[in-house]
Amino acid sequence: MINQRTIAKPVSMTGIGLHSGAKVEVAFRPANANTGIVYTRTDLNPTVSIKCNAQNVRDTQLCTALVNEDGVRISTVEHLTAALSALGIDNLYVDVNAPEVPVMDGSAQPFIYLFASTGIQELSTPKKFIRVTRKVRVENEGKWAELTPSESGFHLDLQIDFDHPAMDKDKQHYAMDFTGEAFASDVSRARTFCFMRDVEFMHAHNLALGGSLDNAVVLDDRRVINPEGLRYEDEFVKHKLLDAIGDLYMSGHSILGNFKAYKTGHDLNNRLLRALLSDSANYQILEFTKPQEGQSQTIDFLDAKKIIAAY
Ligand SMILES: [Zn+2]
């Protein structure tokens, strides 16, 4: 039996907003089974809540945002969502006192660490998985992403294609069998990256006021300008994989299937998820109410105690 999860107790964190550059506080509270991930803008009067789901996702120039029917948005949710996916957290209240979740270091690692230290609470209701039952593919200008049925678990295979002196051609592909631990150790620390020319453009338009070398890898025409260099030699493709994991968890349910993509991004990933969910012949909602023989269809989520021991 694989059950739904939330966090063991309330916890909060403070960081800088990528858009505003201002200090942002986000408070997380445990939620009951089948609540989903619910964001609340506590800076608005009255407060506004938006449930995380594929239909509310908007890709912006800077980040992924959740937007409700009245146009109220909460931005920069993608790396937090990737961390929730790895921890198998299905239910959570996220209260933010700003239009955006703090960007932290541009990776998922601060969220993993926070929740692993806080503790994970298993609930008594079975977890719901989305199992891909037939191939779904989306394409755009030579970029593509697809989901196909898998005999076991969730597998990802992603290729990027940058022509840049600091991005080795043989470090632009990454494949993984998704487990919480593989995500935490091999992918979660990969940071967002951008090019100096983008930074100049954004600052000229008063965007990304909180963006800095503290929360992104920045490349000029020749090299990575962050003095500390890269965290993984294939950090760029790993960050794109991290983004895809977050994007595919926007439905609030873990996927059982094979994800394969070429030069994909938030927009294409979200279109893929919507395409999957648009036809009930593409998928099946599964619960594992009995112990599985050989765990053949399941994913191992992050064991918080092991992660804390590793830090
Ligand atoms: Zn990202």
Coordinates of C-alpha atoms and ligand atoms in Angstrom, one line a residue, residues 78-79 192 239 243 266, ligand 1:
E78 CA 8.4 25.1 -10.4
H79 CA 11.3 24.1 -8.3
T192 CA 18.5 27.7 -13.3
H239 CA 18.1 21.6 -14.4
D243 CA 12.0 21.6 -14.4
H266 CA 8.0 24.6 -19.3
Ligands
ZN1 ZN 13.9 25.9 -13.5

